[in-house]
Short mmCIF file of C-alpha atoms in Angstrom, two decimals:
data_model
loop_
_atom_site.label_atom_id
_atom_site.label_comp_id
_atom_site.label_asym_id
_atom_site.label_seq_id
_atom_site.Cartn_x
_atom_site.Cartn_y
_atom_site.Cartn_z
CA MET Z 194 -97.56 -20.11 -5.36
CA LYS Z 195 -95.50 -18.95 -8.13
CA LEU Z 196 -93.01 -15.53 -7.78
CA LYS Z 197 -93.01 -14.21 -7.08
CA PHE Z 198 -96.66 2.60 -13.25
CA ILE Z 199 -105.14 28.63 -16.76
CA LEU Z 200 -107.55 29.94 -18.34
CA THR Z 201 -110.82 29.38 -16.78
CA SER Z 202 -113.67 28.71 -18.38
CA ALA Z 203 -115.39 32.02 -18.30
CA PHE Z 204 -116.11 31.84 -22.10
CA ILE Z 205 -117.76 28.56 -21.85
CA ALA Z 206 -119.53 29.74 -18.77
CA GLY Z 207 -122.76 27.93 -18.75
CA ALA Z 208 -120.98 23.87 -18.89
CA ALA Z 209 -121.15 22.15 -15.98
CA LEU Z 210 -118.60 18.91 -15.71
CA THR Z 211 -121.40 16.06 -16.53
CA SER Z 212 -121.17 12.77 -15.10
CA MET Z 213 -118.24 10.71 -16.44
CA ALA Z 214 -118.67 13.82 -19.09
CA GLN Z 215 -116.46 13.02 -22.76
CA THR Z 216 -116.18 17.00 -23.45
CA HIS Z 217 -114.03 19.29 -24.03
CA ILE Z 218 -113.30 20.07 -20.48
CA GLU Z 219 -111.50 17.36 -19.38
CA GLY Z 220 -108.55 18.07 -22.36
CA GLU Z 221 -109.11 22.09 -21.55
CA GLU Z 222 -108.07 20.86 -17.57
CA TYR Z 223 -106.10 18.33 -18.88
CA TYR Z 224 -104.27 21.97 -20.70
CA LYS Z 225 -104.30 24.75 -17.50
CA ALA Z 226 -102.62 21.68 -15.23
CA ASP Z 227 -99.90 21.10 -18.10
CA GLN Z 228 -100.06 17.94 -19.18
CA LEU Z 229 -99.91 19.07 -22.42
CA ALA Z 230 -99.59 15.50 -24.61
CA ASN Z 231 -102.58 13.79 -22.36
CA ALA Z 232 -104.77 17.15 -22.90
CA LYS Z 233 -104.47 17.16 -26.87
CA GLU Z 234 -105.14 13.35 -26.73
CA LEU Z 235 -108.75 13.79 -24.82
CA LEU Z 236 -109.25 17.27 -26.98
CA LEU Z 237 -109.34 15.05 -30.07
CA ARG Z 238 -110.86 11.97 -29.18
CA ASN Z 239 -113.50 13.72 -27.85
CA MET Z 240 -114.00 16.38 -31.07
CA ASN Z 241 -116.93 15.15 -31.91
CA ASN Z 242 -118.53 14.58 -29.38
CA PRO Z 243 -122.37 15.32 -28.41
CA GLY Z 244 -121.13 18.65 -25.87
CA THR Z 245 -118.57 19.06 -26.94
CA ASP Z 246 -117.57 23.37 -27.65
CA LYS Z 247 -115.55 22.42 -31.03
CA SER Z 248 -113.90 26.00 -30.75
CA VAL Z 249 -112.53 25.32 -27.71
CA CYS Z 250 -110.90 22.52 -28.83
CA ASP Z 251 -109.76 24.44 -31.35
CA TYR Z 252 -108.24 26.68 -29.59
CA TYR Z 253 -106.03 24.55 -26.61
CA LEU Z 254 -104.87 22.45 -29.91
CA GLY Z 255 -103.93 25.64 -31.40
CA LEU Z 256 -101.78 26.53 -28.01
CA ILE Z 257 -100.08 23.28 -28.01
CA ALA Z 258 -98.81 23.93 -31.73
CA LEU Z 259 -97.42 27.03 -30.68
CA ASN Z 260 -96.16 25.14 -27.75
CA ASP Z 261 -94.76 22.13 -29.91
CA GLY Z 262 -93.35 25.68 -32.47
CA ASN Z 263 -95.54 24.22 -35.39
CA GLN Z 264 -97.42 27.64 -36.24
CA SER Z 265 -99.29 26.46 -39.19
CA GLU Z 266 -100.99 24.22 -37.17
CA ALA Z 267 -101.82 26.65 -34.97
CA THR Z 268 -103.04 28.83 -37.64
CA LYS Z 269 -104.97 25.93 -38.21
CA TRP Z 270 -106.69 25.63 -35.63
CA PHE Z 271 -106.89 28.82 -33.81
CA ASN Z 272 -109.00 30.00 -37.68
CA GLU Z 273 -110.94 26.64 -37.13
CA GLY Z 274 -111.84 28.30 -34.17
CA THR Z 275 -113.03 31.41 -35.13
CA GLN Z 276 -114.92 29.75 -37.91
CA ALA Z 277 -116.61 27.23 -35.54
CA ASN Z 278 -118.10 29.44 -33.29
CA PRO Z 279 -117.06 33.24 -34.31
CA GLU Z 280 -118.33 35.35 -30.56
CA ASN Z 281 -115.22 33.24 -29.06
CA ALA Z 282 -112.25 35.48 -27.99
CA PHE Z 283 -109.85 33.66 -27.08
CA ASN Z 284 -108.90 32.32 -30.49
CA TYR Z 285 -108.78 35.77 -31.99
CA VAL Z 286 -105.79 35.85 -29.07
CA GLY Z 287 -103.89 32.34 -30.36
CA LEU Z 288 -104.43 34.38 -33.16
CA ALA Z 289 -102.39 37.41 -31.57
CA GLN Z 290 -99.94 35.07 -30.38
CA ILE Z 291 -99.14 34.69 -33.81
CA GLU Z 292 -97.99 37.40 -34.82
CA LEU Z 293 -96.47 38.49 -31.94
CA LYS Z 294 -94.11 35.42 -32.58
CA SER Z 295 -93.85 36.65 -35.52
CA GLY Z 296 -92.72 40.01 -34.64
CA ASN Z 297 -95.47 41.89 -35.77
CA LYS Z 298 -97.31 43.69 -32.85
CA LYS Z 299 -99.30 46.15 -33.61
CA GLY Z 300 -101.62 43.29 -35.97
CA ALA Z 301 -100.72 41.54 -32.34
CA GLU Z 302 -103.40 44.15 -30.57
CA GLU Z 303 -105.52 44.56 -33.31
CA LEU Z 304 -106.17 40.91 -33.21
CA PHE Z 305 -107.10 41.68 -29.15
CA LYS Z 306 -109.58 44.29 -30.03
CA GLU Z 307 -111.28 42.08 -31.32
CA ALA Z 308 -111.51 39.48 -28.83
CA GLU Z 309 -112.31 42.23 -26.52
CA LYS Z 310 -115.21 43.25 -27.97
CA LYS Z 311 -116.60 39.86 -28.20
CA THR Z 312 -115.87 38.97 -24.57
CA LYS Z 313 -116.54 42.61 -22.65
CA LYS Z 314 -114.73 43.82 -19.66
CA ASN Z 315 -113.51 39.60 -18.95
CA ALA Z 316 -110.81 38.75 -16.00
CA ALA Z 317 -109.89 34.90 -18.28
CA LEU Z 318 -109.40 36.95 -21.76
CA GLN Z 319 -107.50 39.27 -19.94
CA ILE Z 320 -104.93 36.87 -18.23
CA ALA Z 321 -104.94 34.78 -21.98
CA ILE Z 322 -103.79 38.02 -23.30
CA ALA Z 323 -100.80 37.92 -20.93
CA ARG Z 324 -99.70 34.74 -21.39
CA ALA Z 325 -99.84 35.15 -24.71
CA TYR Z 326 -97.32 38.61 -24.12
CA TYR Z 327 -96.00 36.43 -22.19
CA GLU Z 328 -95.50 32.67 -24.31
CA THR Z 329 -93.60 35.58 -26.11
CA ASP Z 330 -90.73 36.94 -24.83
CA PRO Z 331 -91.50 38.32 -20.98
CA ALA Z 332 -89.53 40.57 -21.08
CA LEU Z 333 -89.64 42.73 -23.67
CA TYR Z 334 -93.28 42.93 -23.43
CA ALA Z 335 -93.72 43.35 -19.14
CA LYS Z 336 -95.13 46.32 -19.21
CA GLU Z 337 -98.06 45.13 -21.10
CA ILE Z 338 -98.19 41.93 -18.96
CA GLU Z 339 -98.53 43.26 -15.65
CA LYS Z 340 -101.78 46.35 -18.08
CA ARG Z 341 -103.27 42.98 -18.51
CA ILE Z 342 -103.21 42.00 -15.20
CA GLU Z 343 -104.33 44.52 -13.55
CA LYS Z 344 -107.34 44.71 -15.99
CA ALA Z 345 -108.08 40.88 -15.28
CA ARG Z 346 -107.96 42.45 -11.49
CA LYS Z 347 -110.01 44.91 -12.08
CA ILE Z 348 -112.82 43.27 -13.76
CA ASN Z 349 -112.83 40.32 -10.48
CA MET Z 350 -109.60 40.24 -8.68
CA GLN Z 351 -111.24 36.88 -7.56
CA ASP Z 352 -111.39 35.27 -10.77
CA ALA Z 353 -108.79 32.14 -10.36
CA ASP Z 354 -106.64 32.93 -13.67
CA ILE Z 355 -105.06 35.89 -12.09
CA TYR Z 356 -103.62 33.70 -9.37
CA LEU Z 357 -102.90 30.79 -11.88
CA PHE Z 358 -101.19 32.70 -14.17
CA GLU Z 359 -98.46 34.48 -11.26
CA GLY Z 360 -98.36 31.18 -9.11
CA ASP Z 361 -97.35 29.80 -12.21
CA ARG Z 362 -94.80 32.48 -13.36
CA LYS Z 363 -93.21 32.38 -9.34
CA LYS Z 364 -92.16 28.35 -10.35
CA ASP Z 365 -91.03 29.92 -13.81
CA ASN Z 366 -88.80 31.96 -11.58
CA LYS Z 367 -88.14 29.19 -9.08
CA ASP Z 368 -90.13 30.39 -6.18
CA PHE Z 369 -92.10 27.12 -5.04
CA GLY Z 370 -93.28 28.87 -2.34
CA GLY Z 371 -94.64 31.78 -4.11
CA ALA Z 372 -95.88 30.24 -6.99
CA ALA Z 373 -98.30 27.18 -4.28
CA ALA Z 374 -99.66 31.12 -2.54
CA GLN Z 375 -100.67 31.44 -5.80
CA TYR Z 376 -101.98 28.24 -6.33
CA GLU Z 377 -103.45 27.73 -3.29
CA MET Z 378 -105.49 31.58 -3.58
CA ALA Z 379 -106.82 30.21 -7.37
CA ALA Z 380 -108.23 27.43 -5.48
CA ASN Z 381 -109.42 29.40 -2.98
CA TYR Z 382 -111.39 31.53 -5.07
CA ASN Z 383 -112.89 28.64 -7.24
CA ASN Z 384 -113.33 25.70 -6.27
CA ASP Z 385 -114.03 23.97 -9.90
CA ALA Z 386 -110.73 24.87 -9.99
CA THR Z 387 -109.43 21.50 -11.02
CA GLU Z 388 -105.98 23.13 -12.08
CA ALA Z 389 -104.93 24.81 -9.18
CA TYR Z 390 -105.59 22.53 -6.56
CA VAL Z 391 -103.55 19.91 -9.09
CA LYS Z 392 -100.77 22.44 -9.09
CA TYR Z 393 -100.88 23.08 -6.23
CA ALA Z 394 -99.99 18.84 -4.94
CA ASN Z 395 -96.90 18.48 -7.64
CA LEU Z 396 -95.37 21.05 -5.81
CA PHE Z 397 -95.01 19.52 -2.87
CA THR Z 398 -95.82 15.93 -4.97
CA MET Z 399 -91.92 15.71 -3.67
CA VAL Z 400 -91.39 17.09 -0.43
CA ASN Z 401 -94.42 16.11 0.87
CA PRO Z 402 -96.50 13.63 -0.27
CA GLN Z 403 -98.35 12.76 2.27
CA PHE Z 404 -99.68 16.75 1.55
CA ALA Z 405 -99.82 16.62 -1.77
CA ILE Z 406 -102.53 13.44 -1.16
CA ASP Z 407 -104.13 15.46 1.50
CA MET Z 408 -105.26 18.54 -1.54
CA LEU Z 409 -105.73 16.39 -3.97
CA ASN Z 410 -108.48 14.52 -1.56
CA LYS Z 411 -109.50 18.17 -1.36
CA LEU Z 412 -110.16 18.71 -4.99
CA LEU Z 413 -112.37 14.78 -5.47
CA SER Z 414 -114.18 16.05 -2.94
CA GLN Z 415 -114.99 19.26 -5.95
CA ASN Z 416 -114.96 17.42 -8.26
CA PRO Z 417 -114.94 14.23 -8.11
CA ASN Z 418 -115.86 13.36 -11.37
CA SER Z 419 -112.67 14.57 -12.72
CA ALA Z 420 -110.89 12.01 -15.42
CA LEU Z 421 -107.17 13.95 -14.29
CA ALA Z 422 -108.41 14.39 -10.45
CA GLN Z 423 -109.36 10.72 -10.00
CA ARG Z 424 -106.07 9.99 -12.00
CA GLU Z 425 -103.92 12.61 -10.23
CA ILE Z 426 -104.48 11.03 -6.84
CA ALA Z 427 -103.97 7.48 -8.16
CA ASN Z 428 -100.74 8.71 -9.15
CA ALA Z 429 -99.99 10.81 -5.24
CA TYR Z 430 -100.08 7.40 -4.28
CA TYR Z 431 -98.71 5.43 -6.47
CA ASN Z 432 -95.65 7.79 -5.87
CA ALA Z 433 -95.77 7.61 -2.41
CA GLY Z 434 -95.16 4.47 -3.00
CA GLN Z 435 -98.63 3.20 -1.46
CA TYR Z 436 -99.40 0.92 -3.28
CA PRO Z 437 -103.03 -0.18 -2.27
CA GLN Z 438 -104.23 2.28 -2.30
CA ALA Z 439 -103.51 3.52 -4.97
CA ALA Z 440 -104.16 1.07 -7.17
CA THR Z 441 -108.03 2.07 -5.62
CA GLU Z 442 -107.75 4.99 -6.93
CA TYR Z 443 -106.64 4.00 -9.92
CA GLY Z 444 -109.91 0.98 -10.16
CA LYS Z 445 -111.76 4.47 -10.34
CA TYR Z 446 -110.28 6.14 -12.51
CA VAL Z 447 -109.96 3.85 -14.81
CA LYS Z 448 -113.65 3.51 -15.50
CA ASN Z 449 -114.08 6.95 -16.02
CA PRO Z 450 -114.18 6.31 -20.07
CA ASN Z 451 -111.39 10.07 -20.28
CA HIS Z 452 -109.22 7.59 -19.23
CA PHE Z 453 -105.70 7.01 -20.40
CA LYS Z 454 -105.16 3.08 -22.46
CA GLN Z 455 -101.68 3.67 -20.95
CA ASP Z 456 -102.61 3.97 -17.91
CA GLU Z 457 -104.80 0.38 -17.70
CA ASP Z 458 -101.59 -1.28 -17.17
CA ARG Z 459 -100.85 0.42 -14.40
CA TYR Z 460 -103.40 -0.73 -12.82
CA ALA Z 461 -103.28 -4.40 -13.56
CA PHE Z 462 -99.81 -3.99 -11.78
CA LEU Z 463 -100.50 -2.19 -9.19
CA LEU Z 464 -103.19 -5.28 -8.64
CA PHE Z 465 -100.49 -8.07 -9.47
CA TYR Z 466 -98.48 -5.55 -7.15
CA ASP Z 467 -101.23 -5.88 -4.45
CA GLY Z 468 -101.89 -9.48 -4.28
CA LYS Z 469 -105.22 -9.26 -5.56
CA TYR Z 470 -104.09 -11.91 -7.98
CA GLN Z 471 -108.71 -12.50 -9.30
CA ASP Z 472 -108.66 -9.16 -9.46
CA GLY Z 473 -106.46 -8.30 -11.78
CA TYR Z 474 -106.96 -11.96 -14.05
CA ASP Z 475 -110.03 -10.74 -14.48
CA TYR Z 476 -109.45 -7.03 -14.89
CA SER Z 477 -105.88 -8.32 -18.35
CA THR Z 478 -108.75 -10.84 -19.54
CA ALA Z 479 -111.77 -7.87 -19.93
CA LEU Z 480 -108.87 -5.51 -21.70
CA LEU Z 481 -107.76 -8.50 -23.91
CA LYS Z 482 -112.21 -9.13 -25.06
CA ALA Z 483 -111.94 -5.88 -25.96
CA ASP Z 484 -108.53 -5.61 -28.22
CA PRO Z 485 -107.09 -9.43 -28.65
CA ASN Z 486 -103.81 -7.85 -29.50
CA ASN Z 487 -103.34 -6.37 -25.96
CA PHE Z 488 -100.12 -7.55 -25.75
CA THR Z 489 -99.93 -5.59 -21.68
CA ALA Z 490 -102.27 -6.91 -20.75
CA GLN Z 491 -102.14 -10.43 -22.18
CA ARG Z 492 -98.83 -10.37 -20.00
CA TYR Z 493 -100.70 -9.45 -16.90
CA GLN Z 494 -103.42 -11.83 -17.54
CA PHE Z 495 -100.49 -14.56 -17.93
CA MET Z 496 -98.50 -13.46 -14.63
CA ASN Z 497 -101.80 -13.05 -12.16
CA ALA Z 498 -103.14 -16.92 -14.06
CA ALA Z 499 -99.63 -17.87 -12.24
CA GLN Z 500 -100.37 -17.27 -8.84
CA ILE Z 501 -103.44 -18.95 -9.39
CA LYS Z 502 -103.61 -22.22 -7.78
CA GLU Z 503 -106.68 -23.80 -9.62
CA MET Z 504 -105.34 -22.36 -13.06
CA ALA Z 505 -102.62 -24.21 -12.57
CA ASP Z 506 -104.06 -26.78 -15.33
CA GLN Z 507 -103.88 -23.41 -17.68
CA LEU Z 508 -100.58 -22.12 -17.50
CA LEU Z 509 -98.97 -23.72 -20.19
CA PRO Z 510 -100.92 -23.11 -23.10
CA MET Z 511 -101.33 -19.67 -22.01
CA ALA Z 512 -97.27 -19.24 -21.44
CA ASP Z 513 -96.68 -20.81 -25.52
CA ALA Z 514 -99.42 -18.34 -26.49
CA LEU Z 515 -97.22 -15.04 -24.68
CA ASN Z 516 -94.23 -16.56 -26.37
CA ALA Z 517 -95.43 -16.19 -29.91
CA ALA Z 518 -96.97 -12.91 -29.68
CA HIS Z 519 -93.96 -11.85 -28.13
CA LYS Z 520 -91.64 -13.10 -30.59
CA THR Z 521 -94.13 -11.57 -33.07
CA SER Z 522 -93.04 -8.10 -33.01
CA LYS Z 523 -89.94 -6.55 -31.53
CA ASP Z 524 -92.17 -3.39 -29.75
CA ASN Z 525 -93.54 -6.48 -27.37
CA LYS Z 526 -91.03 -6.83 -24.61
CA PHE Z 527 -90.74 -9.06 -21.81
CA ALA Z 528 -90.20 -8.19 -17.82
CA PRO Z 529 -88.09 -10.10 -16.54
CA ILE Z 530 -90.71 -12.06 -14.24
CA ASP Z 531 -91.68 -13.19 -17.67
CA TYR Z 532 -88.97 -15.00 -19.15
CA ILE Z 533 -88.46 -16.48 -15.54
CA LEU Z 534 -92.72 -18.18 -15.18
CA ILE Z 535 -92.22 -18.55 -18.99
CA ALA Z 536 -89.51 -21.05 -18.18
CA SER Z 537 -90.89 -22.15 -14.87
CA GLU Z 538 -93.74 -23.31 -17.28
CA TYR Z 539 -91.80 -24.79 -19.79
CA ASN Z 540 -89.13 -26.18 -17.41
CA ALA Z 541 -92.79 -27.87 -15.42
CA ALA Z 542 -94.08 -29.63 -18.78
CA LYS Z 543 -90.00 -31.17 -18.90
CA ARG Z 544 -89.50 -29.20 -21.92
CA PRO Z 545 -85.95 -27.94 -20.63
CA GLU Z 546 -84.85 -26.49 -24.08
CA GLU Z 547 -87.68 -24.52 -24.52
CA ALA Z 548 -86.88 -23.19 -21.08
CA GLN Z 549 -83.01 -22.70 -21.71
CA ALA Z 550 -83.76 -20.89 -25.35
CA ILE Z 551 -86.63 -18.22 -23.30
CA LEU Z 552 -83.81 -17.23 -20.91
CA GLN Z 553 -81.50 -16.95 -22.91
CA GLU Z 554 -83.30 -14.76 -24.28
CA ALA Z 555 -83.40 -12.82 -21.27
CA ILE Z 556 -79.67 -13.19 -20.38
CA GLN Z 557 -78.62 -11.27 -23.62
CA GLU Z 558 -82.01 -8.55 -22.73
CA MET Z 559 -80.42 -8.38 -18.80
CA PRO Z 560 -76.75 -9.80 -18.76
CA ASP Z 561 -76.51 -8.57 -15.35
CA ASN Z 562 -80.49 -10.13 -13.42
CA PRO Z 563 -79.15 -12.78 -12.01
CA GLU Z 564 -81.72 -14.67 -11.65
CA PHE Z 565 -81.53 -15.47 -15.17
CA TYR Z 566 -78.36 -17.77 -14.50
CA LYS Z 567 -80.67 -19.08 -11.42
CA GLN Z 568 -83.63 -20.27 -13.62
CA LEU Z 569 -81.49 -21.11 -16.72
CA ALA Z 570 -79.08 -23.57 -13.86
CA MET Z 571 -81.92 -25.47 -13.21
CA THR Z 572 -83.85 -26.83 -16.04
CA PHE Z 573 -79.86 -28.37 -16.48
CA VAL Z 574 -80.80 -30.14 -13.24
CA GLU Z 575 -84.45 -30.98 -14.88
CA GLU Z 576 -81.77 -32.13 -17.97
CA ASN Z 577 -79.43 -34.31 -15.25
CA ASN Z 578 -76.82 -31.99 -16.82
CA LEU Z 579 -75.41 -30.98 -13.35
CA SER Z 580 -72.05 -29.27 -15.63
CA LYS Z 581 -74.47 -27.65 -17.36
CA ALA Z 582 -76.06 -25.99 -14.54
CA ALA Z 583 -73.04 -25.38 -12.25
CA ASP Z 584 -71.32 -23.12 -15.21
CA ALA Z 585 -75.11 -21.26 -14.78
CA TYR Z 586 -75.64 -20.76 -11.47
CA GLU Z 587 -71.79 -19.25 -11.49
CA GLY Z 588 -73.43 -16.48 -13.18
CA TYR Z 589 -76.00 -16.33 -10.89
CA ILE Z 590 -73.26 -15.97 -8.70
CA SER Z 591 -71.02 -13.42 -10.16
CA HIS Z 592 -73.99 -11.36 -10.60
CA SER Z 593 -75.07 -11.29 -7.17
CA GLU Z 594 -74.83 -8.06 -5.97
CA LYS Z 595 -74.46 -10.09 -1.97
CA PRO Z 596 -74.46 -13.69 -2.40
CA GLY Z 597 -74.93 -16.10 0.68
CA TYR Z 598 -74.13 -19.27 2.27
CA ASN Z 599 -76.70 -20.70 0.51
CA ASP Z 600 -75.49 -19.36 -2.70
CA PHE Z 601 -71.57 -20.58 -2.13
CA ILE Z 602 -73.91 -24.38 -0.77
CA GLN Z 603 -75.85 -24.69 -3.92
CA GLN Z 604 -73.05 -24.59 -6.44
CA ALA Z 605 -71.05 -26.35 -4.14
CA THR Z 606 -73.81 -29.23 -4.30
CA PHE Z 607 -74.32 -28.41 -8.39
CA ALA Z 608 -69.48 -28.45 -9.21
CA PHE Z 609 -69.23 -31.78 -6.84
CA TYR Z 610 -72.21 -34.20 -9.42
CA ALA Z 611 -70.99 -32.33 -11.99
CA GLY Z 612 -67.05 -33.95 -10.66
CA VAL Z 613 -69.14 -37.24 -10.17
CA GLU Z 614 -70.64 -36.06 -13.63
CA ASN Z 615 -66.64 -36.09 -15.05
CA LYS Z 616 -64.71 -38.56 -13.46
CA THR Z 617 -65.22 -40.84 -15.66
CA LYS Z 618 -65.81 -39.61 -19.72
CA ASP Z 619 -63.16 -35.78 -18.84
CA PRO Z 620 -61.40 -36.22 -15.57
CA ALA Z 621 -59.32 -33.34 -15.94
CA ALA Z 622 -62.82 -31.38 -15.58
CA ALA Z 623 -64.27 -33.75 -12.50
CA GLU Z 624 -60.95 -32.28 -11.38
CA LYS Z 625 -61.63 -28.89 -11.93
CA TYR Z 626 -65.61 -29.39 -11.50
CA TYR Z 627 -64.17 -30.99 -7.58
CA GLY Z 628 -62.04 -27.86 -7.84
CA ILE Z 629 -65.13 -24.97 -7.39
CA ALA Z 630 -66.93 -27.38 -5.31
CA GLU Z 631 -64.58 -27.17 -2.50
CA ASN Z 632 -64.22 -23.22 -3.09
CA TYR Z 633 -67.58 -22.81 -2.63
CA ALA Z 634 -68.05 -25.21 0.46
CA ASN Z 635 -64.63 -22.82 1.52
CA LYS Z 636 -66.87 -19.33 1.58
CA ALA Z 637 -69.79 -21.45 2.74
CA LYS Z 638 -68.15 -22.13 6.36
CA GLU Z 639 -66.09 -19.12 5.92
CA ILE Z 640 -69.74 -17.86 6.37
CA LEU Z 641 -71.02 -20.45 9.22
CA PRO Z 642 -67.83 -22.32 10.34
CA ASP Z 643 -70.26 -24.47 13.05
CA ASN Z 644 -72.17 -25.99 9.99
CA TYR Z 645 -71.78 -29.90 8.94
CA LYS Z 646 -72.33 -29.60 5.67
CA PRO Z 647 -68.85 -27.31 3.98
CA VAL Z 648 -66.31 -30.16 6.01
CA LYS Z 649 -69.17 -33.29 4.67
CA PHE Z 650 -68.42 -31.60 0.98
CA TYR Z 651 -64.61 -31.91 2.06
CA GLY Z 652 -65.35 -36.19 2.75
CA ASP Z 653 -67.16 -36.13 -0.42
CA ILE Z 654 -64.71 -34.77 -2.39
CA ALA Z 655 -62.10 -36.81 -0.88
CA MET Z 656 -63.86 -40.23 -1.41
CA GLN Z 657 -64.22 -39.31 -5.49
CA LYS Z 658 -60.90 -38.06 -5.56
CA ALA Z 659 -59.07 -41.34 -4.14
CA PRO Z 660 -57.89 -44.38 -5.58
CA GLU Z 661 -59.97 -46.90 -5.28
CA ASP Z 662 -58.48 -48.84 -3.08
CA GLN Z 663 -58.64 -45.84 -0.65
CA VAL Z 664 -62.19 -44.64 -0.92
CA ALA Z 665 -63.92 -46.59 2.09
CA SER Z 666 -61.42 -44.00 4.96
CA ALA Z 667 -60.76 -40.84 2.28
CA ALA Z 668 -64.35 -39.21 3.88
CA VAL Z 669 -63.11 -40.57 7.48
CA PRO Z 670 -61.78 -37.02 9.43
CA PHE Z 671 -64.10 -35.06 7.91
CA TYR Z 672 -67.17 -37.20 8.36
CA THR Z 673 -66.23 -37.32 11.74
CA GLU Z 674 -65.86 -33.58 12.14
CA ALA Z 675 -68.99 -33.05 10.42
CA ILE Z 676 -71.07 -35.84 12.50
CA THR Z 677 -69.70 -33.47 16.03
CA LEU Z 678 -71.24 -30.39 14.14
CA LEU Z 679 -74.35 -32.52 12.62
CA GLU Z 680 -75.42 -33.73 16.87
CA ALA Z 681 -74.64 -30.85 18.40
CA SER Z 682 -76.81 -28.34 15.98
CA GLU Z 683 -80.42 -27.16 16.82
CA ASN Z 684 -82.17 -29.73 14.92
CA PRO Z 685 -80.56 -32.42 13.49
CA ALA Z 686 -84.03 -34.10 13.05
CA ARG Z 687 -83.34 -31.96 9.56
CA TYR Z 688 -80.22 -32.91 8.21
CA ALA Z 689 -81.34 -36.67 8.59
CA ASN Z 690 -80.30 -37.66 5.13
CA ASP Z 691 -76.72 -36.31 5.30
CA ALA Z 692 -76.99 -37.67 9.07
CA LYS Z 693 -77.52 -41.14 7.33
CA THR Z 694 -74.79 -41.30 4.86
CA MET Z 695 -72.35 -40.43 6.80
CA TYR Z 696 -73.52 -42.99 9.14
CA ASN Z 697 -73.41 -45.65 7.49
CA TYR Z 698 -70.17 -44.75 5.96
CA MET Z 699 -68.51 -44.54 9.19
CA GLY Z 700 -70.66 -47.75 10.15
CA ASN Z 701 -68.86 -49.21 6.85
CA TYR Z 702 -65.36 -47.89 7.61
CA TYR Z 703 -65.15 -49.60 10.86
CA LEU Z 704 -66.39 -52.55 10.24
CA ASP Z 705 -63.21 -52.92 7.61
CA GLN Z 706 -60.87 -52.17 10.79
CA LYS Z 707 -62.88 -55.21 12.49
CA ASP Z 708 -64.19 -52.46 15.46
CA VAL Z 709 -67.49 -54.46 15.72
CA ASP Z 710 -68.60 -52.19 18.50
CA LYS Z 711 -67.56 -48.94 17.08
CA ALA Z 712 -68.95 -49.94 13.98
CA LYS Z 713 -72.62 -51.07 16.09
CA GLU Z 714 -72.94 -47.30 17.48
CA TYR Z 715 -73.14 -45.51 14.61
CA PHE Z 716 -75.10 -47.89 12.50
CA ASN Z 717 -77.05 -47.34 15.31
CA LYS Z 718 -77.59 -44.03 14.72
CA TYR Z 719 -77.62 -44.92 11.31
CA LEU Z 720 -81.61 -46.45 12.28
CA GLN Z 721 -82.58 -43.58 15.28
CA TYR Z 722 -83.17 -41.97 11.86
CA ASP Z 723 -84.73 -45.23 9.81
CA PRO Z 724 -86.30 -47.15 12.71
CA ASN Z 725 -89.04 -48.83 11.06
CA ASN Z 726 -85.40 -50.67 8.46
CA ASP Z 727 -86.07 -54.11 9.92
CA ALA Z 728 -83.89 -55.85 7.41
CA TYR Z 729 -80.54 -52.59 8.75
CA ARG Z 730 -81.93 -53.41 12.10
CA LYS Z 731 -81.07 -57.23 11.10
CA PHE Z 732 -77.59 -56.52 9.77
CA VAL Z 733 -76.78 -54.53 13.07
CA GLU Z 734 -78.34 -56.84 15.36
CA GLY Z 735 -76.34 -59.81 13.72
CA LEU Z 736 -73.21 -57.77 14.08
CA LYS Z 737 -69.94 -59.92 16.60
#
């Protein structure tokens, strides 16, 4: 397997959230939960749907425009709201807030009176007026704010909007405990006040994530079809690092027609992260079917396919298609895993030059990622270019936070064979690589002084550097020590190839020295690792 994101709805009395609704209600919920960009998207998306109160959409879009500092756009929305439904009192409150911001308090007060004529004795309306004053200048209009809150309490002191507003004011003043108490009151007075649960939970997301999760689960029990509730619980699990639970909740949320496209990406990620590769592949494939240009879905389709054994034969064309899509737009960016998986496919397909090209792009984009250098080294091994492999692996080690024994042994191996590769054509380069090999053998020996491998490297290097007439004896002291260390190791049979190399070398050395008994001792040790080598056995038996 390969490797391995405040107002109640009094003015829409009688409107209920139906299963998987696509009306103004979800956008309203997001606005009340202070997620204005998401609110705007849903309000615009659902404005013309059956069941949507356009005047409500206009009101919240006007408030969002005001928050963005765009008074002309806000005026447009509020005016459209009064035209869509002249009896909707809240758009007059919006127009009044614009007058307040323009310094026309008298004009604002006239509009507030007009709103009150439309909806008499409405606590939510009084809180909306209080917010208009508060959003304009909380200090200048402190008396007006308190007057409106008092009016709201007299009308209905159990109205959730009162406590949401008080909670928001306390949060603005960094009184988070007081804010939490007010949000809890709002939720207690109105179980359907989704924003109360969300605001309450958000206060605890970082300090007590499990408490936030419990609160959001309580919300879901009250309002199971709310996209906001579904999204918040999924995000809460995600932020708490509980990815399997997050994946489960995102799986429910993305089926809600009021979900956001960007959340599909996180769900695809979570399926992959949780090892649900077939589910991740199927989900990404469905997204691609709906939108063939969905680059993120294409990425996750390939990522998951790369983990499914039965799809091995389909990976190369998928890698080609993904790489081609990546090149068509600067917005189609890769993450490290994309570069590595594609390079792996190219390397396995004996296309090392293409693998090198994509890894070199990866290094240019993210030069501090050590894995790119490691993978690049392996592409050069595929080409039998050990010099470049050693050079690339040097990049891996230098960018690794804490390279270890195996890293040092690997680089010693690459560098040694790079030396052999250059021995005849470039002796100076050969000498350089032998030096690198010895340096990393030393580093490995410092970590595991009782391991035979570094010492064997000393012998290998000594043989390569020795004059021709001394090659047969150059490695003897090093191999003698290495054999002692290997034979004392816990499982010598793991290193059969190295053992045979050293035993054969030592046997031939003693044979040259006319010490047949010593030679046969090493040759017989060789045969312990290769007992079916009849030719070798006959050779040893024939020694006298």
